[in-house]
Coordinates of C-alpha atoms and ligand atoms in Angstrom, one line a residue:
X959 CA -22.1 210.1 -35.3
X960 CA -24.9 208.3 -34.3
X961 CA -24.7 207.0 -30.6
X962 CA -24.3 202.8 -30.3
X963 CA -24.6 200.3 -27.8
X964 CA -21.9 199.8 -25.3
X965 CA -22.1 196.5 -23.0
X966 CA -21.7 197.3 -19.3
X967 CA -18.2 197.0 -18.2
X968 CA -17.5 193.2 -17.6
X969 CA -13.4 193.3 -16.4
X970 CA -12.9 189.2 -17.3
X971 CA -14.6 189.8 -21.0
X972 CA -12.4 192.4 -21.7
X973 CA -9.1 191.2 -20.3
X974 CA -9.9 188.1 -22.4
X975 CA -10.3 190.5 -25.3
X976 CA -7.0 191.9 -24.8
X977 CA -5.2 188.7 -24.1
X978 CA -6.5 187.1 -27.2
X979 CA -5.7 190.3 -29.1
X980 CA -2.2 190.4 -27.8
X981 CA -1.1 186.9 -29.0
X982 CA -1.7 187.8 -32.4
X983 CA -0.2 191.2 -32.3
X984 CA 1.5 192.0 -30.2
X985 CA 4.8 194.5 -31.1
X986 CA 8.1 193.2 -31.2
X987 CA 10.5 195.1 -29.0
X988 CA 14.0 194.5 -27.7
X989 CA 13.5 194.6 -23.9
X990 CA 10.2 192.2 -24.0
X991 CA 10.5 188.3 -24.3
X992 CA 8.2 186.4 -26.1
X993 CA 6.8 183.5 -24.7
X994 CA 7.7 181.6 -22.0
X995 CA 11.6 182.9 -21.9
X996 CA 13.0 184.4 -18.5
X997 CA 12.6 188.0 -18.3
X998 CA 15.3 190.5 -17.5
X999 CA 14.5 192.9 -14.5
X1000 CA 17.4 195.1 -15.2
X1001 CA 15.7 195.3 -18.9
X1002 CA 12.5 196.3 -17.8
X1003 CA 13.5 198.5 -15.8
X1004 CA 16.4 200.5 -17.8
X1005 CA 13.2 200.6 -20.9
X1006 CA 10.7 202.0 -18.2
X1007 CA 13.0 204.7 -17.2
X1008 CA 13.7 205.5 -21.0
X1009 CA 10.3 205.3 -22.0
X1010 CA 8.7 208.0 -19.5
X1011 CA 7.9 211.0 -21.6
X1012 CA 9.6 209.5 -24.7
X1013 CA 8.3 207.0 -27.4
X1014 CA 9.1 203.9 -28.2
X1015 CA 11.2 204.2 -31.6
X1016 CA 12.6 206.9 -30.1
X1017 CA 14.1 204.7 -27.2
X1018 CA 15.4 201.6 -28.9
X1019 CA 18.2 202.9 -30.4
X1020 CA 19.2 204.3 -26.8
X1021 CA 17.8 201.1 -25.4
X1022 CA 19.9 198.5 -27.7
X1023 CA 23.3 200.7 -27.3
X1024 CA 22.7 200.8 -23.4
X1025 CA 22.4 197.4 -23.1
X1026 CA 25.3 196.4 -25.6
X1027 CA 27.7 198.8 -23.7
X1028 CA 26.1 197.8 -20.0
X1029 CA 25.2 195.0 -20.5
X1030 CA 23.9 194.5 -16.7
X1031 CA 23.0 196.5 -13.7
X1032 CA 26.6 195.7 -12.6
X1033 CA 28.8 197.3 -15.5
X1034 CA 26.1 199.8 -15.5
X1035 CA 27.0 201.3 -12.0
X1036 CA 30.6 200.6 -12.5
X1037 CA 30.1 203.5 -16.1
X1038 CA 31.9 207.1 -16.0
X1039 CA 29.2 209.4 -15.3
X1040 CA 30.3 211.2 -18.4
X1041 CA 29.6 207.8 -20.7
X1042 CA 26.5 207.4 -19.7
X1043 CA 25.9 211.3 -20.0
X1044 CA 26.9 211.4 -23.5
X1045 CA 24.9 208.2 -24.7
X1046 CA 21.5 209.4 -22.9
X1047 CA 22.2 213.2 -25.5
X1048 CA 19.2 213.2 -26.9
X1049 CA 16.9 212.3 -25.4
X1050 CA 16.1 214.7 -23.2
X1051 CA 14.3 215.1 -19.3
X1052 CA 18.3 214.3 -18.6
X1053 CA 17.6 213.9 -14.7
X1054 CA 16.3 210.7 -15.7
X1055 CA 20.1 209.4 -16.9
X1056 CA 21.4 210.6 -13.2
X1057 CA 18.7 209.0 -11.6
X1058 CA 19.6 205.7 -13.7
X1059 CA 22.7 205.6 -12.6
X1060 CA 22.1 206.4 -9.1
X1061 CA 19.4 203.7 -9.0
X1062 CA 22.0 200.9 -11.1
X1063 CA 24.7 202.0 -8.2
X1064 CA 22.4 201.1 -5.5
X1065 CA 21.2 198.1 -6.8
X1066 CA 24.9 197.3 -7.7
X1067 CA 26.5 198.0 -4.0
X1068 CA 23.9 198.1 -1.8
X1069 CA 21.6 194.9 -3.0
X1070 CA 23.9 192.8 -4.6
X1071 CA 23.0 193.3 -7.7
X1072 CA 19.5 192.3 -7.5
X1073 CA 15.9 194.4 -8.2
X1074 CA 13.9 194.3 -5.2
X1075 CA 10.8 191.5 -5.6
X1076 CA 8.2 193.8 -3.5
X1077 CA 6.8 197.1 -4.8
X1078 CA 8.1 198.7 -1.5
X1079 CA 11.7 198.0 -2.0
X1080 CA 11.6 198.5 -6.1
X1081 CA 9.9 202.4 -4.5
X1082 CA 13.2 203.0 -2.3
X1083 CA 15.4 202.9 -5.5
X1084 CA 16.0 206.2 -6.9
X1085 CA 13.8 207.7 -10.2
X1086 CA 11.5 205.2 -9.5
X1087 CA 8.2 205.9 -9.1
X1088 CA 4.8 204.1 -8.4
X1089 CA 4.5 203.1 -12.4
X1090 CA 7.7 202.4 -12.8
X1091 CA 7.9 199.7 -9.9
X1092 CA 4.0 198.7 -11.0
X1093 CA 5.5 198.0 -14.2
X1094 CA 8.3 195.9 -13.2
X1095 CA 6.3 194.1 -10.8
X1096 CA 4.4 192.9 -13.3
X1097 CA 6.0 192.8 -16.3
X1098 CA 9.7 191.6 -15.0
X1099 CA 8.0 189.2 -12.0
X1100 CA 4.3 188.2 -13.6
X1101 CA 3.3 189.8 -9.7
X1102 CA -0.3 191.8 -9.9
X1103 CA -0.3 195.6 -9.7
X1104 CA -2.1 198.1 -11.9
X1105 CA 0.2 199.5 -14.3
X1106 CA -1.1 202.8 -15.6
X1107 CA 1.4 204.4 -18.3
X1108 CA 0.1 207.4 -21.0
X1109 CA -1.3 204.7 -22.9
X1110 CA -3.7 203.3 -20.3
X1111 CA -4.9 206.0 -18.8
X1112 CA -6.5 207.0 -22.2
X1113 CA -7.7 203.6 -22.9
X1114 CA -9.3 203.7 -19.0
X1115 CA -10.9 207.1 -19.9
X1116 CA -12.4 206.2 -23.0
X1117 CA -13.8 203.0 -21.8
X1118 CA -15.5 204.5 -18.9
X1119 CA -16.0 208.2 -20.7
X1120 CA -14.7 209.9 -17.7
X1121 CA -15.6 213.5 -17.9
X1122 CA -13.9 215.5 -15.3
X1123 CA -11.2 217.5 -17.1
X1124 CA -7.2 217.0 -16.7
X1125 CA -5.2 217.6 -14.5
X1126 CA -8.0 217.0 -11.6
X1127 CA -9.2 214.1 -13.6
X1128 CA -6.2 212.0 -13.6
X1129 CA -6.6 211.0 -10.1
X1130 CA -10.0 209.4 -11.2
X1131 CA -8.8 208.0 -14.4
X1132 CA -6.1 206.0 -12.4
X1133 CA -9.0 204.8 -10.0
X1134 CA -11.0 204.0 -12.6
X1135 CA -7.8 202.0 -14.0
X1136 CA -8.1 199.4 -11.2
X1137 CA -10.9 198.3 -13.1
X1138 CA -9.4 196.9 -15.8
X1139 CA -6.7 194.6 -13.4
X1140 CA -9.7 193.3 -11.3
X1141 CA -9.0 189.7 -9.9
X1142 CA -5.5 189.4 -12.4
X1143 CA -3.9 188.0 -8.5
X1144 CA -5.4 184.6 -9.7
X1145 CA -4.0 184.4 -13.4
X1146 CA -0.8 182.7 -14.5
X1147 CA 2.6 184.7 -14.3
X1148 CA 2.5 185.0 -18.3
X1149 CA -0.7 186.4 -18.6
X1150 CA 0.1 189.3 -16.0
X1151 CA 3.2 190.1 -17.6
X1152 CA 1.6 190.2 -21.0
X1153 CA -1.6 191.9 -19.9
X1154 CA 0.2 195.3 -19.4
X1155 CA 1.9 195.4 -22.0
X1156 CA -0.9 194.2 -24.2
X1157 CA -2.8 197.6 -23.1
X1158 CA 0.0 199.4 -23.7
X1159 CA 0.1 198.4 -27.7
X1160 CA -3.1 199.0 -28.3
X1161 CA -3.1 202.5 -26.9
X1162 CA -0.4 202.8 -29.4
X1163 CA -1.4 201.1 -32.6
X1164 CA -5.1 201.5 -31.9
X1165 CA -6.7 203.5 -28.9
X1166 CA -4.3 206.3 -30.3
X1167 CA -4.7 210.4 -29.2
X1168 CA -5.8 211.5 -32.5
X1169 CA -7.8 209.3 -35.2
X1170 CA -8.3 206.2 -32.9
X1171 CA -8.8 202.9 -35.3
X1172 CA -11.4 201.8 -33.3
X1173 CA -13.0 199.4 -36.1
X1174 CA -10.2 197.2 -34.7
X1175 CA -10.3 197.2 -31.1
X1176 CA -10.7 194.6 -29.5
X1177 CA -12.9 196.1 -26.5
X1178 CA -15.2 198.5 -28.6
X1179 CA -18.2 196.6 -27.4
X1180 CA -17.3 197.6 -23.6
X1181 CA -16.4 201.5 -24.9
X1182 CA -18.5 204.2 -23.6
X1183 CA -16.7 207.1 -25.5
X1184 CA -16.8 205.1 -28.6
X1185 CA -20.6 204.5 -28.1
X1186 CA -21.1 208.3 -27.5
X1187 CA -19.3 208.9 -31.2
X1188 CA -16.7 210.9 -29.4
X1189 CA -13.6 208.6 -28.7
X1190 CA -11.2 211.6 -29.1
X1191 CA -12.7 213.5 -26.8
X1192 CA -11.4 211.7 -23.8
X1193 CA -9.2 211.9 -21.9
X1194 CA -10.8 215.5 -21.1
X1195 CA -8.2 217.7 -21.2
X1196 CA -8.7 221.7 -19.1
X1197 CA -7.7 224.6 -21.7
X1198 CA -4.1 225.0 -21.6
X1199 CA -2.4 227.5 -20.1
X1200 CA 0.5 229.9 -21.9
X1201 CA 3.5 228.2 -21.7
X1202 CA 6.2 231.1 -19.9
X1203 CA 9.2 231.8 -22.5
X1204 CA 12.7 232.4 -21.1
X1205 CA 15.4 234.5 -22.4
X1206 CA 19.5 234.0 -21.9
X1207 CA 22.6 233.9 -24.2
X1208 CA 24.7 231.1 -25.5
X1209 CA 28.2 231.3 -26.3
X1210 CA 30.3 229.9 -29.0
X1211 CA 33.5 230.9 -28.1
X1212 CA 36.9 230.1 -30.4
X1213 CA 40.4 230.6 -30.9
X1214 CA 39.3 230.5 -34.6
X1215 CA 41.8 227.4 -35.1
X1216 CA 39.0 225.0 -34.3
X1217 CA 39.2 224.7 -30.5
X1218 CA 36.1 226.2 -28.5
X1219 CA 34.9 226.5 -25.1
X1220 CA 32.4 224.1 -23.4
X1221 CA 31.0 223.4 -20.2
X1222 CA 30.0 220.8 -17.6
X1223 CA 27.0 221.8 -16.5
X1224 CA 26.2 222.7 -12.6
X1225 CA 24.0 219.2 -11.7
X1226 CA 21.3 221.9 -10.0
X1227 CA 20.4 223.5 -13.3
X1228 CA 18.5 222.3 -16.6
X1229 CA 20.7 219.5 -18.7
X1230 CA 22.9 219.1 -15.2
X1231 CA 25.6 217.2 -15.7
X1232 CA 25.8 217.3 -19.6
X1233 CA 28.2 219.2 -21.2
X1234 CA 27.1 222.3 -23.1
X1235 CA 27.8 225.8 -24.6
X1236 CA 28.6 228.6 -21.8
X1237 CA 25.1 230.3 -21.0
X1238 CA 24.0 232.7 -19.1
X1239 CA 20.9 232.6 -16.7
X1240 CA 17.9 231.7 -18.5
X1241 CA 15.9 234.7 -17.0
X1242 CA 11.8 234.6 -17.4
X1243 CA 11.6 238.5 -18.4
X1244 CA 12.7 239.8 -21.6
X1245 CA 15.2 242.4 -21.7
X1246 CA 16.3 241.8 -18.2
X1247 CA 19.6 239.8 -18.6
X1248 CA 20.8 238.3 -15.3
X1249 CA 24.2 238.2 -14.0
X1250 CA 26.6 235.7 -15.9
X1251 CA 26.5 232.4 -13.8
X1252 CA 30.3 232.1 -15.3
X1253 CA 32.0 235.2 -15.2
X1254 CA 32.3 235.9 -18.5
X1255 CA 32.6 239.6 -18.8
X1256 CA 36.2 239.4 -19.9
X1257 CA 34.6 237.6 -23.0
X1258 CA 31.8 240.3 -23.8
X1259 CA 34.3 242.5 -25.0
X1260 CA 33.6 242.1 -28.6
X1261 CA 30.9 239.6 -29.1
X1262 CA 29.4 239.0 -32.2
X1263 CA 25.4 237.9 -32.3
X1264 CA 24.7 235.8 -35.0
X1265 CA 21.1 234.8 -34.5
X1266 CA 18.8 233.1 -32.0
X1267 CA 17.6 229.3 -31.6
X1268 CA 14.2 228.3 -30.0
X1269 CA 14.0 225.0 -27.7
X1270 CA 11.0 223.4 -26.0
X1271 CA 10.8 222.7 -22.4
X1272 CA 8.4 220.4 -20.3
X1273 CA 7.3 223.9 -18.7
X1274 CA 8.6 226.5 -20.9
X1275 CA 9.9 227.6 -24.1
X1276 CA 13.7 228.8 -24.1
X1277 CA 15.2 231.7 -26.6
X1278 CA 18.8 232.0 -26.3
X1279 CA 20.9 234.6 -28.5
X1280 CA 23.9 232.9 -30.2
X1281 CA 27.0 235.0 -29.4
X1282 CA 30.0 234.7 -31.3
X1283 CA 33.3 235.3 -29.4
X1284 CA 36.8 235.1 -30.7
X1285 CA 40.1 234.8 -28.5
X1286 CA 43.3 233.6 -29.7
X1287 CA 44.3 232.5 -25.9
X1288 CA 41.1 230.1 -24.7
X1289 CA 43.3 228.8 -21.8
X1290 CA 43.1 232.2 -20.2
X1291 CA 39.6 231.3 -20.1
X1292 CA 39.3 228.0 -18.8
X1293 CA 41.5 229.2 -15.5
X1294 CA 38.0 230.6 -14.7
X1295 CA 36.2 227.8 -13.9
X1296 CA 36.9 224.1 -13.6
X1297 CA 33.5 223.0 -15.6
X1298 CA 35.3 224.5 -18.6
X1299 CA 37.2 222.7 -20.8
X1300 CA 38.5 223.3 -24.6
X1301 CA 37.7 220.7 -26.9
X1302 CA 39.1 220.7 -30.6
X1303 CA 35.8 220.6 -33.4
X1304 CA 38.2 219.2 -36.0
X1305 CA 38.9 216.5 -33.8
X1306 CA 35.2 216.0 -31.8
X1307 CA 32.4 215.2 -33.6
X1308 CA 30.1 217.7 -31.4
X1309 CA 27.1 215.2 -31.7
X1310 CA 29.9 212.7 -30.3
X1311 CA 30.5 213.8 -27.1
X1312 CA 27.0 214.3 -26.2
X1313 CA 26.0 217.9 -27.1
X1314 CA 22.2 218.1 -26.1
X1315 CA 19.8 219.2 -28.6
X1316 CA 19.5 222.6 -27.9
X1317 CA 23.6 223.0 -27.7
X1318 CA 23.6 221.4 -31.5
X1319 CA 21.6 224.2 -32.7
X1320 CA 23.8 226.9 -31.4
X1321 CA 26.7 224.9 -32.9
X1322 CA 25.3 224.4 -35.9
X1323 CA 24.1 228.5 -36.2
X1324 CA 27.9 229.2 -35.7
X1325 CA 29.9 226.9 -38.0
X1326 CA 27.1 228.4 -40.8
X1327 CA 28.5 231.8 -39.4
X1328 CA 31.5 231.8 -38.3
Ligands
LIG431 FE1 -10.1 203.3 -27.7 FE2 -11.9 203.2 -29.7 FE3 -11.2 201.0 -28.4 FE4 -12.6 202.8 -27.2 S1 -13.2 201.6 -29.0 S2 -10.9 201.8 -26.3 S3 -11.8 204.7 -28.1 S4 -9.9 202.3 -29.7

């Protein structure tokens, strides 16, 4: 592709091209308020925490069933741990949910129920980090502070074709970010709450990762990695490295009459606090099966392996062998450990009580099987 002209980066040009761009398009979601209407810190702030790592149609289902059952930071930290375990199933980084609560339960008892107004206090709460209290700075209080979510940074790196490869180029991306708030401090509360957000849509909808649509952007004119013909190449990303795979077993263990075993998990381990199959230790090395974290031996007797199921990890991939256990007396079992408890599949929908992902797949394995 031929190489164009790119105008030197003027910051009030482009916010102005945003701005404009936003009022026409911008995306209607169930935390944001539209015009002039009061915004909800709590809302912001429960959507931010849902939204790291995730996308958005992926979180307003959560989102909208959070906020009808809580509907503020109050009932919130008043929840079961449990409830709010089972309606975060699903979608996954689940330290997130104990953070959320720890953070609502704070905010409840220690601050009256009120968000702190200064990007210091909003840091103290727990799971939230510098974007998350950027973004509720600005978008809950129309305060300035440079909000840099997925979406910007790829916007920032494009605009200023920033070439030094992820993850060491991050740290200059978010520098480079800066650029694009320069002298908001003296706009109206409205426009910094929008301006954010207004970034944040059109790194969705436009300035996408693959196939951006930059015939409609609104800041082409200022993009250097548009003018080089090479929008997707940014942000630079270093060649990945193998992702480790970890081995372990799951356990589907019945009485054959419908009742089977489950598990609270240890809070210190991956999907703490959610219930689950049994596992073992997810060891990193094939072949070498660690100790059973439960005690299970009494059930190896006569396990039956039915198959294996595959799940995806931020920093791994996990393969777990579905074993197949039957014994009439379960209770015998349960005396084991008090994070087991029977539960009855012809009375709990599994997907009701707030299996994880990668426990449905076991559970759906066995019930083809068993
Ligand atoms: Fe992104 Fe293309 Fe717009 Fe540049 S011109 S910011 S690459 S959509």
């Amino acid at each position: 592709m031929p190489k164009s002209h790119v105008l030197r980066f003027n910051p009030s040009k482009f916010q102005e091209n945003i701005l404009g761009w936003y009022h026409q398009n911008q995306r209607v979601l169930p935390w944001r308020v539209v015009g002039r209407g009061k915004t909800d810190p709590y809302k912001v702030w429960m959507s931010e925490i849902m939204l790291q790592q995730t996308t958005v149609p992926a979180v307003i289902p959560y989102f909208l069933k959070f906020i009808e059952q809580w509907p503020t930071v109050v009932d919130l930290a008043n929840a079961d741990d449990a409830d709010v375990m089972a309606a975060w199933a699903g979608l996954g980084y689940y330290a997130r949910a104990r953070n959320l609560l720890k953070c609502a339960r704070v905010v409840a008892r220690e601050l009256n129920g009120k968000f702190p107004k200064d990007l210091d206090g909003l840091l103290e709460l727990p799971g939230v980090g510098p974007y998350t209290a950027a973004a509720i700075m600005a978008i809950a209080y129309g305060q300035p502070a440079t909000v840099v979510d997925g979406n910007i940074e790829r916007i920032t790196s494009r605009i200023f074709a920033i070439e030094e490869a992820y993850p060491e180029g991050k740290k200059i991306v978010h520098q480079n970010a800066h650029r694009l708030f320069d002298k908001i401090d003296a706009w109206e509360q409205q426009d910094i709450k929008a301006y954010p957000q207004a970034l944040m849509d059109i790194g969705a909808g436009i300035c996408t990762p693959k196939n951006p649509s930059c015939g409609l952007c609104p800041v082409q004119r200022f993009c250097k990695a548009f003018a080089e013909g090479q929008a997707e190449a940014y942000p630079v990303k270093a060649a990945k490295k193998a992702v480790p795979i970890r081995h372990g077993d799951v356990y589907w263990i019945t009485d054959g009459q419908g009742n089977i075993i489950v598990e609270k998990r240890p809070d210190n381990r991956m999907l703490g606090g959610m219930v689950g199959l049994p596992t073992s230790d997810w060891d990193i090395n094939k072949g070498k099966r660690s100790e059973n974290r439960l005690n299970l031996q009494e059930i190896l007797q006569s396990p039956l392996k039915i198959g294996k199921i595959y799940h995806v990890f931020t920093h791994f991939r996990l393969e777990l062998a579905v074993w197949v256990v039957t014994m009439p007396d379960l209770k015998k079992l349960v005396k084991c450990s008090p994070d087991l408890m029977i539960i009855n599949t012809h009375v709990v929908e599994l997907n009701k009580i707030g299996l994880p992902t990668l426990f449905l797949k076991a559970a759906r394995l066995a019930h083809k099987n068993v």
